[in-house]
Coordinates of C-alpha atoms in Angstrom, one line a residue:
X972 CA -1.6 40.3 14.2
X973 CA -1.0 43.9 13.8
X974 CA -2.3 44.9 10.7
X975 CA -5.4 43.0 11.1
X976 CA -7.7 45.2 8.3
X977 CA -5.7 43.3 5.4
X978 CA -6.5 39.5 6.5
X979 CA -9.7 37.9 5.6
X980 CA -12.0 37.8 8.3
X981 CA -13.9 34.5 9.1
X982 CA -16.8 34.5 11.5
X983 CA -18.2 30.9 12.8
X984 CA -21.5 31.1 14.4
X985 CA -24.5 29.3 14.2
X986 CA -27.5 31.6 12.7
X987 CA -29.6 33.5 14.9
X988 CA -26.8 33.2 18.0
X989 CA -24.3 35.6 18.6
X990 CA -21.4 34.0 18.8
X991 CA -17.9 35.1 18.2
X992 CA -15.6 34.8 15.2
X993 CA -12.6 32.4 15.2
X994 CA -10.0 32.0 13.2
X995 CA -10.1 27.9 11.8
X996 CA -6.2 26.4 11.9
X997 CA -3.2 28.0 13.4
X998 CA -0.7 30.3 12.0
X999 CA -1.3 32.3 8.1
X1000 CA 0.8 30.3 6.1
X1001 CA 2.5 32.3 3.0
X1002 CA 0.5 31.2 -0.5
X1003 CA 2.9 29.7 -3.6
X1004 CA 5.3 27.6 -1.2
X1005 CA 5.9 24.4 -2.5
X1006 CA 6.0 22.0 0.5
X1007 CA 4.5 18.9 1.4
X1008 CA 3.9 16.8 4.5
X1009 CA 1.9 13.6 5.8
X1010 CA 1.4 12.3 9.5
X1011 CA -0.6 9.0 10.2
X1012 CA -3.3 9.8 12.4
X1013 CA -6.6 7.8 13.4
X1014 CA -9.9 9.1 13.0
X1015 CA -11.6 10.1 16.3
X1016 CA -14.5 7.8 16.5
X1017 CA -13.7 5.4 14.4
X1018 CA -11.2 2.6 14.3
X1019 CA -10.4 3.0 10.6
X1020 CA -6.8 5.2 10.3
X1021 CA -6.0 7.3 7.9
X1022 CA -3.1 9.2 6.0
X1023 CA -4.0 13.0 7.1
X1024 CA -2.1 15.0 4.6
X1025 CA -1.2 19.0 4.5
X1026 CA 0.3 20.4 1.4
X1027 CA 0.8 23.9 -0.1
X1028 CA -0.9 24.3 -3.5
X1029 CA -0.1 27.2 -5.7
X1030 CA -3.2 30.2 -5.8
X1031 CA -3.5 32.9 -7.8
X1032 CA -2.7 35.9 -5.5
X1033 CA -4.0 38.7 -8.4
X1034 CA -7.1 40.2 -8.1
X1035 CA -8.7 40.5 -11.6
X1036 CA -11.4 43.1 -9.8
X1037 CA -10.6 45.6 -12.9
X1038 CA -11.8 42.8 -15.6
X1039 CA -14.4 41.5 -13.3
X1040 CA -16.6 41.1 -10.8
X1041 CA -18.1 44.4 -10.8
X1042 CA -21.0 43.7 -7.8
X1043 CA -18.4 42.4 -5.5
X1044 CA -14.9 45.0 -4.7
X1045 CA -12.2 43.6 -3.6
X1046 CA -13.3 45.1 0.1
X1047 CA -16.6 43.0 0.4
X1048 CA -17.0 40.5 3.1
X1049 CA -19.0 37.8 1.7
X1050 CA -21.3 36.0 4.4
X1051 CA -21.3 32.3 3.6
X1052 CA -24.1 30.2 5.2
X1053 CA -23.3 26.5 5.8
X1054 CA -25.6 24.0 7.3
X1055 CA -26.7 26.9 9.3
X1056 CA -23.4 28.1 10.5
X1057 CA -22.2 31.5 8.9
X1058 CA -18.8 32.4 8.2
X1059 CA -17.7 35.6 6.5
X1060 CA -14.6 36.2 4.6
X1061 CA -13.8 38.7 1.9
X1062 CA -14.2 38.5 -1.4
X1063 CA -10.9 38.7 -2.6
X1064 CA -9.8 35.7 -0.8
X1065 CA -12.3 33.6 -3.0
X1066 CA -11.0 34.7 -5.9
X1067 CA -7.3 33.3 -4.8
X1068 CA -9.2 30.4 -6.6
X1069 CA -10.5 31.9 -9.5
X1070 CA -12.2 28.4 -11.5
X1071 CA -13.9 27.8 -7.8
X1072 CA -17.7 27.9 -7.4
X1073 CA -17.4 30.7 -4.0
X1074 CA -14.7 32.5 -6.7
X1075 CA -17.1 32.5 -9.0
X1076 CA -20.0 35.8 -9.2
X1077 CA -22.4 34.3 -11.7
X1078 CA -22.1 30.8 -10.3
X1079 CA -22.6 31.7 -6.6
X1080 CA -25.3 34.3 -7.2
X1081 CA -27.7 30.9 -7.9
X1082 CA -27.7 30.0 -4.0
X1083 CA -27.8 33.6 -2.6
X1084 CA -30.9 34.3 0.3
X1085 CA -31.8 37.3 0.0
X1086 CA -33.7 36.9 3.5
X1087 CA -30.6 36.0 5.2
X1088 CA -28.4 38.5 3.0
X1089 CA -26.2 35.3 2.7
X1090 CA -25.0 32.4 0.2
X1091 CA -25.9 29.8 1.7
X1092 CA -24.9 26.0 1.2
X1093 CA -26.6 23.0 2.7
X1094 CA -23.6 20.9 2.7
X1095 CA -21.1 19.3 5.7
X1096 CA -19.4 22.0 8.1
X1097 CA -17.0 20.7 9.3
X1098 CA -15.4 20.1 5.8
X1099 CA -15.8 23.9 4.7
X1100 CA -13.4 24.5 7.9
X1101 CA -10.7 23.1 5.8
X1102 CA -11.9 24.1 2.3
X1103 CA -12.1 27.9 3.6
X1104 CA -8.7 27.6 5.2
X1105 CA -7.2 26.2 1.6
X1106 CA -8.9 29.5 0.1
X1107 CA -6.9 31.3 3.2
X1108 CA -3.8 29.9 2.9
X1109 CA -3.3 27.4 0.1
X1110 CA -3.3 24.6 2.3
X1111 CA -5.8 22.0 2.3
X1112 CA -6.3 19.3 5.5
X1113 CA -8.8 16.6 6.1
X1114 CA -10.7 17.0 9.2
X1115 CA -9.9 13.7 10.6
X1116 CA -13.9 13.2 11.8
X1117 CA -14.6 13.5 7.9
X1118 CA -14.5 10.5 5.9
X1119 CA -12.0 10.8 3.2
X1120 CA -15.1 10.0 0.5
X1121 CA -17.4 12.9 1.8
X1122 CA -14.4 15.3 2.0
X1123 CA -13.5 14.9 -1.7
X1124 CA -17.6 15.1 -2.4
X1125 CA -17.3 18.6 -0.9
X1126 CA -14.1 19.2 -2.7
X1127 CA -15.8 18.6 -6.2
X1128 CA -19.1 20.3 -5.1
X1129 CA -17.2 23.9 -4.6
X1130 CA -15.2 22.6 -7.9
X1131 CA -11.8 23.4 -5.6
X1132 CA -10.0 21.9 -9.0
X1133 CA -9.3 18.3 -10.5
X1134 CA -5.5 19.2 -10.3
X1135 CA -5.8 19.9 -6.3
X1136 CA -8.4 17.0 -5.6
X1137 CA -6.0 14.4 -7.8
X1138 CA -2.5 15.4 -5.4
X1139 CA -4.7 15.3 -2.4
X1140 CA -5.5 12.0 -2.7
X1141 CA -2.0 10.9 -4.1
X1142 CA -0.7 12.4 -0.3
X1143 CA -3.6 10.5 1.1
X1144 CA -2.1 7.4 -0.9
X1145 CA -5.8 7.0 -2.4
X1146 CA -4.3 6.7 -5.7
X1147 CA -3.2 3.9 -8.4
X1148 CA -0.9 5.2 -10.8
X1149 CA -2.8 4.9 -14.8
X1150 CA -2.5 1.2 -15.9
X1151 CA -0.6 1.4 -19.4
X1152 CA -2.3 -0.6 -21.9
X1153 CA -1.9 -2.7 -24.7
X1154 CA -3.6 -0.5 -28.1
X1155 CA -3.6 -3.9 -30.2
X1156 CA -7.4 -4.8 -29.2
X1157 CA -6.3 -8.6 -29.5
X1158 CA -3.1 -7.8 -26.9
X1159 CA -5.5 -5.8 -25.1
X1160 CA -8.0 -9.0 -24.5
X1161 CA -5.3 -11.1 -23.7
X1162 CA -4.0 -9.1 -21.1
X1163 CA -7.5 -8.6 -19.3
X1164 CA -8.0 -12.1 -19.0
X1165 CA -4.8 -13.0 -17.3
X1166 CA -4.3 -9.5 -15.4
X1167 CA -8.4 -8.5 -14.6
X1168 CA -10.3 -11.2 -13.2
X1169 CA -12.9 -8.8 -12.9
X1170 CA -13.1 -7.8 -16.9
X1171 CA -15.3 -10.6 -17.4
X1172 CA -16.3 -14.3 -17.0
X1173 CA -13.3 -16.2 -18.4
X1174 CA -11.1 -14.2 -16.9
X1175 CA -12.5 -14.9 -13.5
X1176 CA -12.3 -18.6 -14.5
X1177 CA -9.1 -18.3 -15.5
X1178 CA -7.9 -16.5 -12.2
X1179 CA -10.0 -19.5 -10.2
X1180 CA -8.3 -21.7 -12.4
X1181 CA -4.7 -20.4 -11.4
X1182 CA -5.7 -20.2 -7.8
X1183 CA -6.4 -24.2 -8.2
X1184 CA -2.9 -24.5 -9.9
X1185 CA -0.8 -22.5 -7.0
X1186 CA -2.5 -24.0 -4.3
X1187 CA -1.9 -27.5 -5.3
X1188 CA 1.5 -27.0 -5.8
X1189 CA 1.8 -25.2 -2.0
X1190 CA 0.1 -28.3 -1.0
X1191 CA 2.7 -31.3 -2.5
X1192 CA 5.2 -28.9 -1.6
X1193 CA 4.2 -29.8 1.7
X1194 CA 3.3 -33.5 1.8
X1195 CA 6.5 -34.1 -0.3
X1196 CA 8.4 -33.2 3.0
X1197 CA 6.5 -36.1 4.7
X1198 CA 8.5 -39.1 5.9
X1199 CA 6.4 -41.7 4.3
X1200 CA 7.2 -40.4 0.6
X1201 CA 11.2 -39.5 1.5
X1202 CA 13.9 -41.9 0.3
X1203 CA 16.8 -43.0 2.6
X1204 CA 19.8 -43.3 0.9
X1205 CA 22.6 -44.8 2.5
X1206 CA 26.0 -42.2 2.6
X1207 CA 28.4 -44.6 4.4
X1208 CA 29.0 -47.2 6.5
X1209 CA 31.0 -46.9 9.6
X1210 CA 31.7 -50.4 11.6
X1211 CA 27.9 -52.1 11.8
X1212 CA 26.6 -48.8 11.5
X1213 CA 25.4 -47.4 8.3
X1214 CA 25.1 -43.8 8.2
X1215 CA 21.7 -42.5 6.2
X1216 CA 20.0 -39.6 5.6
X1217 CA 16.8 -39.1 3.9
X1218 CA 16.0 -36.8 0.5
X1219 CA 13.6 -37.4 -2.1
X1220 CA 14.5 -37.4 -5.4
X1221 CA 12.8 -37.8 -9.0
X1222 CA 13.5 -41.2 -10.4
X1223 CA 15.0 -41.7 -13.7
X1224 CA 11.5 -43.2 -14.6
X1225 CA 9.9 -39.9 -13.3
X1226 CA 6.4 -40.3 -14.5
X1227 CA 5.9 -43.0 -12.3
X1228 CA 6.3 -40.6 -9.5
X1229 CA 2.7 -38.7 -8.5
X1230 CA 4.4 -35.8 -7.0
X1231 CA 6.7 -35.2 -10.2
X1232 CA 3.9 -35.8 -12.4
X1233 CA 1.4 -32.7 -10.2
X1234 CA 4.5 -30.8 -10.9
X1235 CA 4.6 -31.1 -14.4
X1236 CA 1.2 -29.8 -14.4
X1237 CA 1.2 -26.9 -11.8
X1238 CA 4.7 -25.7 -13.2
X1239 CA 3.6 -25.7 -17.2
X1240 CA 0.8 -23.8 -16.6
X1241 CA 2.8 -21.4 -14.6
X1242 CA 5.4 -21.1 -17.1
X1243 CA 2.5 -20.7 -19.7
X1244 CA 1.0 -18.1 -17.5
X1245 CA 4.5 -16.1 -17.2
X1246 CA 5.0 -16.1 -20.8
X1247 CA 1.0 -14.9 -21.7
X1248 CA 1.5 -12.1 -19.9
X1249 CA 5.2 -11.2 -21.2
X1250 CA 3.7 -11.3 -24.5
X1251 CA 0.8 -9.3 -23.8
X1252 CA 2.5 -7.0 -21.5
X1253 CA 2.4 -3.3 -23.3
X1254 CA 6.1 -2.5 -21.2
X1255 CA 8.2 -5.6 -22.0
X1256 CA 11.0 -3.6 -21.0
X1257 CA 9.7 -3.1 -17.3
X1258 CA 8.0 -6.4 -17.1
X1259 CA 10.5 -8.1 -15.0
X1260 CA 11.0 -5.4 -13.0
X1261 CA 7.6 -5.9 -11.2
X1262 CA 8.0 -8.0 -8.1
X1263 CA 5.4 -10.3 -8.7
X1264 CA 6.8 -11.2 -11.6
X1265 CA 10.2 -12.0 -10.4
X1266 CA 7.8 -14.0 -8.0
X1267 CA 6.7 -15.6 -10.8
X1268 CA 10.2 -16.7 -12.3
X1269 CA 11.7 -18.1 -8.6
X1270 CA 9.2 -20.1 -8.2
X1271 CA 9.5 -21.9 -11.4
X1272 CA 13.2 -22.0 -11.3
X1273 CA 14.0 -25.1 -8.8
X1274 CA 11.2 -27.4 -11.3
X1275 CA 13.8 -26.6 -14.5
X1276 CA 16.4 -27.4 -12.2
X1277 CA 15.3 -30.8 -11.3
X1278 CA 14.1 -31.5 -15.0
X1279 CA 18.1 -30.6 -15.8
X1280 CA 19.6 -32.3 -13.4
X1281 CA 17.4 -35.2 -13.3
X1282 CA 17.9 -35.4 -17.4
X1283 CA 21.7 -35.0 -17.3
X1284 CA 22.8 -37.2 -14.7
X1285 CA 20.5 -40.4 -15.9
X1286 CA 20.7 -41.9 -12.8
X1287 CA 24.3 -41.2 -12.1
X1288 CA 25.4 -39.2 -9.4
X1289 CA 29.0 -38.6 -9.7
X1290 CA 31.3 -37.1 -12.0
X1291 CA 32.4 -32.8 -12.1
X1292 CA 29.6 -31.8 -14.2
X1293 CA 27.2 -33.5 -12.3
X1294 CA 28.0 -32.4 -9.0
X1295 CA 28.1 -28.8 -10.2
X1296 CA 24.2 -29.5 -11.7
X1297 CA 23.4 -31.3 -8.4
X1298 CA 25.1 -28.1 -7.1
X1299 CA 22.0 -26.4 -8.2
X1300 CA 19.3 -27.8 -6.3
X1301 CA 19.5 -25.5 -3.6
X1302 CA 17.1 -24.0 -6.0
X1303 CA 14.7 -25.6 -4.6
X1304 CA 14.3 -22.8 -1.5
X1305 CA 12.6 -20.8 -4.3
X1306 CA 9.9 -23.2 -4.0
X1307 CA 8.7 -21.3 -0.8
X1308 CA 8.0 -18.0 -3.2
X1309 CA 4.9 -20.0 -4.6
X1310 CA 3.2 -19.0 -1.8
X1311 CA 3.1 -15.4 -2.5
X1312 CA 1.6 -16.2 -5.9
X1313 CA -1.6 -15.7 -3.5
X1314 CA -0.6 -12.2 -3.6
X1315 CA -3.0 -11.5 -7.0
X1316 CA -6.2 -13.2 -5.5
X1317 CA -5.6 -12.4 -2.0
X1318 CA -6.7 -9.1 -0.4
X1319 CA -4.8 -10.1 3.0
X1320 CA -1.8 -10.6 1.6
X1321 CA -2.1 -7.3 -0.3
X1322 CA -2.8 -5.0 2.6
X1323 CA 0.6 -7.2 4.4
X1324 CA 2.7 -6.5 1.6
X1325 CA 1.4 -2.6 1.1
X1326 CA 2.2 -2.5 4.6
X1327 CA 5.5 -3.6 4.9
X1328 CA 6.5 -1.6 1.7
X1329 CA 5.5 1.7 3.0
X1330 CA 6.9 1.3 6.6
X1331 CA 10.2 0.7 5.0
X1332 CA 11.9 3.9 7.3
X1333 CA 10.2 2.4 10.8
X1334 CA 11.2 -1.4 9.9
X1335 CA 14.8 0.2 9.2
X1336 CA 14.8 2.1 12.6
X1337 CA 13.6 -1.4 14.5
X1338 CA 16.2 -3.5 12.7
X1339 CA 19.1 -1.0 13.9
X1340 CA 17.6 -0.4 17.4
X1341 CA 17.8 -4.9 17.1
X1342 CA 21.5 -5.0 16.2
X1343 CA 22.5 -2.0 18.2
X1344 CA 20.9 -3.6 21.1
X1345 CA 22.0 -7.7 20.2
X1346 CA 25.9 -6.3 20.2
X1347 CA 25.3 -4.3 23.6
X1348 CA 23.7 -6.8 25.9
X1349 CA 25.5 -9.9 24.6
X1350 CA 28.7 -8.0 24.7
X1351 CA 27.7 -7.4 28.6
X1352 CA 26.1 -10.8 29.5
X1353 CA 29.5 -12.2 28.2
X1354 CA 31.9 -10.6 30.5
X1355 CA 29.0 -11.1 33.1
X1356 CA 28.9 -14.7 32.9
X1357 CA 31.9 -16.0 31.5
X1358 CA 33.5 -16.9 34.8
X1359 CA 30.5 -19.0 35.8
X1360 CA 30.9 -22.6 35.5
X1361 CA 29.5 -24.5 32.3
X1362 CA 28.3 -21.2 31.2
X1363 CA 26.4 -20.8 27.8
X1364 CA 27.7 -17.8 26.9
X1365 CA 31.1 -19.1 25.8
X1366 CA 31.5 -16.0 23.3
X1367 CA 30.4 -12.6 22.4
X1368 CA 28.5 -14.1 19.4
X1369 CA 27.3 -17.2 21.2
X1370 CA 25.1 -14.5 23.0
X1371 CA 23.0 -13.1 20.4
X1372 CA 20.8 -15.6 20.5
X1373 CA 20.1 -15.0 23.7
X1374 CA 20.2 -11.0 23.5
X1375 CA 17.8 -11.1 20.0
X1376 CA 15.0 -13.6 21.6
X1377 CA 15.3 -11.5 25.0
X1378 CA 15.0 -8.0 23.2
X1379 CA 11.8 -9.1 21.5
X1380 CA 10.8 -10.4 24.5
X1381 CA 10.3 -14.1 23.2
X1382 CA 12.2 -15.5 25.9
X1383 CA 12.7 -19.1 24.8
X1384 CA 14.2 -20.1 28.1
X1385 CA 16.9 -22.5 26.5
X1386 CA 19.7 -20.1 27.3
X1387 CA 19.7 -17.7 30.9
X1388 CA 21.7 -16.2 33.1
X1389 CA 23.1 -17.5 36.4
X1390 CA 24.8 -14.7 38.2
X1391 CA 22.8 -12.0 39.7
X1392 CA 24.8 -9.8 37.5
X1393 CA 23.6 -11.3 34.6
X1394 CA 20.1 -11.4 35.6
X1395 CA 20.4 -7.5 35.8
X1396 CA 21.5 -7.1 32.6
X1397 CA 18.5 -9.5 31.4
X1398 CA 16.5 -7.3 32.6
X1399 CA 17.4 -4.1 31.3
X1400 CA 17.6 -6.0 27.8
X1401 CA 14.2 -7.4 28.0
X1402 CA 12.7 -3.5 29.2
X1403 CA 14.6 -1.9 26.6
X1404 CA 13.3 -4.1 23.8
X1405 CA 9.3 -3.3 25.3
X1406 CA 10.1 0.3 25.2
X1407 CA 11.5 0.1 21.6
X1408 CA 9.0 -1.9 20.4
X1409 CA 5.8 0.1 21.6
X1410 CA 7.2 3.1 20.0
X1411 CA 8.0 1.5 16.4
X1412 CA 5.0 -0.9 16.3
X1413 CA 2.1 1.9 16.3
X1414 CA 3.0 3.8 13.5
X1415 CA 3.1 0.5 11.5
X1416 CA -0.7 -0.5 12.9
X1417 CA -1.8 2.8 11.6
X1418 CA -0.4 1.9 8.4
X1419 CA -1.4 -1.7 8.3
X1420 CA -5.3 -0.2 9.2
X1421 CA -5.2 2.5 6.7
X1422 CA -4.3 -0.4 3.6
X1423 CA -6.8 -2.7 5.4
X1424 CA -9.7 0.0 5.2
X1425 CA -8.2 1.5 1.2
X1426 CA -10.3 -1.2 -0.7
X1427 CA -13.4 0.2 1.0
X1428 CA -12.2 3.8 0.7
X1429 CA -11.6 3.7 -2.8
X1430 CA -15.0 2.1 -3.8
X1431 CA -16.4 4.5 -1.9
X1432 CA -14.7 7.6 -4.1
X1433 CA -15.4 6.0 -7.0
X1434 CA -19.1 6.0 -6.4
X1435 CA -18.3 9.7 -5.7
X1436 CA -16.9 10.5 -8.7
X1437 CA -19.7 8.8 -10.9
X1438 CA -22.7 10.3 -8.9
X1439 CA -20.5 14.2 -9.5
X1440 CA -19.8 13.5 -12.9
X1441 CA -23.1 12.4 -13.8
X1442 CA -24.9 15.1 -12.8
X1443 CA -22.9 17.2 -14.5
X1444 CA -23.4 15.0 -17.9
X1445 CA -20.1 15.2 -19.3
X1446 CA -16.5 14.7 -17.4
X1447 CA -13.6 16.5 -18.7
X1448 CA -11.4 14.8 -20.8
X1449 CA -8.3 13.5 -18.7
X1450 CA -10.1 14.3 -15.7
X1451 CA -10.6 12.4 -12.2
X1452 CA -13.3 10.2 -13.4
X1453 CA -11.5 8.4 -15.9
X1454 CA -8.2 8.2 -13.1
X1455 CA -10.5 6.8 -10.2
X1456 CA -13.6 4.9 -12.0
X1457 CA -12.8 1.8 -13.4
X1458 CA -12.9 1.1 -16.7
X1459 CA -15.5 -1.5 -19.1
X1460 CA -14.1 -4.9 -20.1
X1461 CA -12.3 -5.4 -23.2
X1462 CA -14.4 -8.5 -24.1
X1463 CA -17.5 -6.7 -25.2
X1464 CA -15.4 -4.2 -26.8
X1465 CA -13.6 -7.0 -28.6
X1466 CA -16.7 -8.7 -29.6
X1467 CA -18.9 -5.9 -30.5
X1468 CA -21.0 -5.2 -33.0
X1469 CA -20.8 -1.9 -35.2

């Protein structure tokens, strides 16, 4: 850099050695900009991945050295003792960040040395390299051998700002949006128990409860497909043959039917369940709008179907009416969403779904790489096989069977080529869907591991926020604590005394 005398200097040696300054990051970067960007990387030691973000945050470039700080000009350099590692950097690139504890004269005077002529700071190094580079250049970076938890303890300790702290760990994806709540304190118990199984004792029974509820029906979902309790119902007879085909139905005496009567059971306390928390949802509006909800309403949708149908027809099964009700019963696929009802009480299923939201762009790119590559090599192990004798690639679509379970490298073996044309083709097909796939399944690992590990990661930061807000007695109102702690049940709140 040629003008050299205007940047703030940063020294990085241990105390007592010699060595040389060095500059921490790469190029200055210009304060103010307003850009953002995240990478997936995986912390160096550890197996737990992480969302390492870098954004630009707006400091305050003026230097209120004419209102202030009169024992340090703008021209001091500050030497700033971590951990026993000294760095030295003006003062008026502190107070870029005026509210910080470095920017601060009256606050940073407490942990001056005046043997060492130094401020110094027994607190973790190699975090200061990024919160020094944030005074720098506005940018702020987790080290990636820092855990996110003692990073943001650093981040509080030199008081870098609630505003700064809260987008950092929305970029990190370390953040749940505020939960709207009900402000009737009835609505507002109701809602805990069927929405927090945490808030308190009934509402864990009632979650247990619902668990019971949804895995029995997943269960006679299953044994209902069992030959033993299917029906075979004649269609028509051809010659001596009679031509059958078996499907279970409810009986026009359904009651006497075990299976109907379990889904009576599971499907009204479902339906009671769905309307509970409609009632007690503060957003009616946006209720149905959540996917778990709309979860919710498939999978009781194919039991009023059958109740329908099996009350309108009464035991008839012909008629226009009837066949457009029995039209209906292909409802019954929506059975299958009961499954993800787990979703609420499972953390696995969770961290899956998390997962496979987020890595929308790299699923997108690996379903077009799939049909890009299914019309290619089917199109060529067509014209290379068509002229071979009871071939099984009879068509251009006939193939991509073939091409999709060869491209994923599945390889079923039911369909394969004959002519050593073909096999060449194979082969290309099957090492272009390896290479495809190791470059779109990594960055989808990294996501799946940094969900996996975000329970623990946020339990860990909320302990972080207690122990910081603690010790300073109070917390700001509408400040991190309240955002990242959670909050009391409503029961005692709701049953109180005053």
């Amino acid at each position: 850099m040629s003008n050299t005398s205007k940047m703030p200097r940063v020294n990085h040696s241990p105390v007592g050695e010699g060595a040389g300054g060095s500059w921490f990051g790469g190029s200055t970067e210009t304060l103010g900009r307003a850009t953002s960007e995240t990478e997936l990387v995986v912390r160096t030691g550890s197996s737990v991945g992480s969302f390492s973000s870098a954004f630009t945050m707006d400091a305050d470039l003026r230097h209120p050295w004419s209102s202030g700080f009169p024992n340090n000009p703008p021209d001091d350099i500050l030497t700033i003792n971590i951990g026993g590692f000294q760095y030295q950097t003006r003062a008026s690139t502190l107070a870029r960040i005026p509210k910080s504890l470095l920017a601060d004269p009256k606050r940073r005077d407490a942990f001056y040395d005046a043997g060492t002529k130094s401020y110094f700071f027994d607190r973790n190094r190699l975090a200061f390299d990024s919160i020094l580079e944030y005074y720098r250049t506005g940018k702020i970076v987790q080290p990636t051998t820092v855990p996110i938890h003692v990073f943001v303890r650093e981040m509080l300790f030199f008081d870098l700002g609630d505003e700064m702290i809260h987008k950092f760990l929305r970029a990190e994806e370390l953040h749940d949006e505020p939960e709207i709540l009900p402000t009737n304190k009835v609505q507002l118990l109701v809602y805990d128990l069927f929405n927090c199984p945490d808030s308190s004792i009934f509402a864990r029974a009632i979650a247990i409860f619902d668990i019971c509820m949804v895995l029995t029906a997943i269960i006679a979902l299953c044994v209902i497909s069992l030959q033993a309790f299917q029906d075979v119902v004649p269609v028509g007879d051809f010659g001596n043959e009679t031509v059958q085909h078996r499907k279970f139905e409810y009986k026009v005496n359904a009651f006497s039917n075990p299976f109907f009567v379990v889904d009576v059971i599971c499907n009204s306390w479902f339906i009671f369940d769905i309307v509970v928390r409609f009632a007690a949802s503060p957003e009616k509006r946006l209720f149905f709008c959540n996917f778990m909800a709309i979860v919710d309403v498939l999978s009781i949708t194919p039991f009023l179907e059958d109740v329908i149908v099996t009350a309108t027809t009464n035991g008839r099964s012909s008629g226009p009416s009837i066949n457009f009700l029995l039209a209906f019963r292909i409802l019954r696929l929506f059975r299958v969403f009961k499954v993800l009802k787990m979703d609420d009480y499972s953390d696995g299923l969770k961290v899956l779904t998390q997962t496979l939201r987020s890595a929308k762009k790299e699923l997108g790119i690996m379903v077009l790489f799939l049909v890009v590559g299914a019309i290619f090599f089917s199109t060529t192990m067509y014209y290379a096989e068509r002229e071979t004798t009871n071939t099984d690639y009879t068509s251009i679509p006939a193939s991509f069977w073939w091409a999709v379970i060869t491209w994923t490298t599945i390889g079923y073996g039911d369909i394969y080529p004959k002519t050593p044309g073909g096999k060449v083709v194979g082969c290309i097909c099957a090492i272009t869907g390896v290479l495809a796939l190791g470059m779109i399944i990594p960055p989808v690992v990294r996501r799946f591991e940094h969900y996996f590990y975000r329970a623990q990661n946020m339990v860990e930061l909320e302990l972080v926020f207690r122990e910081h807000y603690a010790s300073r007695k109070s917390a700001k109102p509408g400040g991190l604590e309240g955002r990242y702690t959670k909050r009391t049940s409503s029961l005692k709140d709701f049953f109180a005394i005053t």
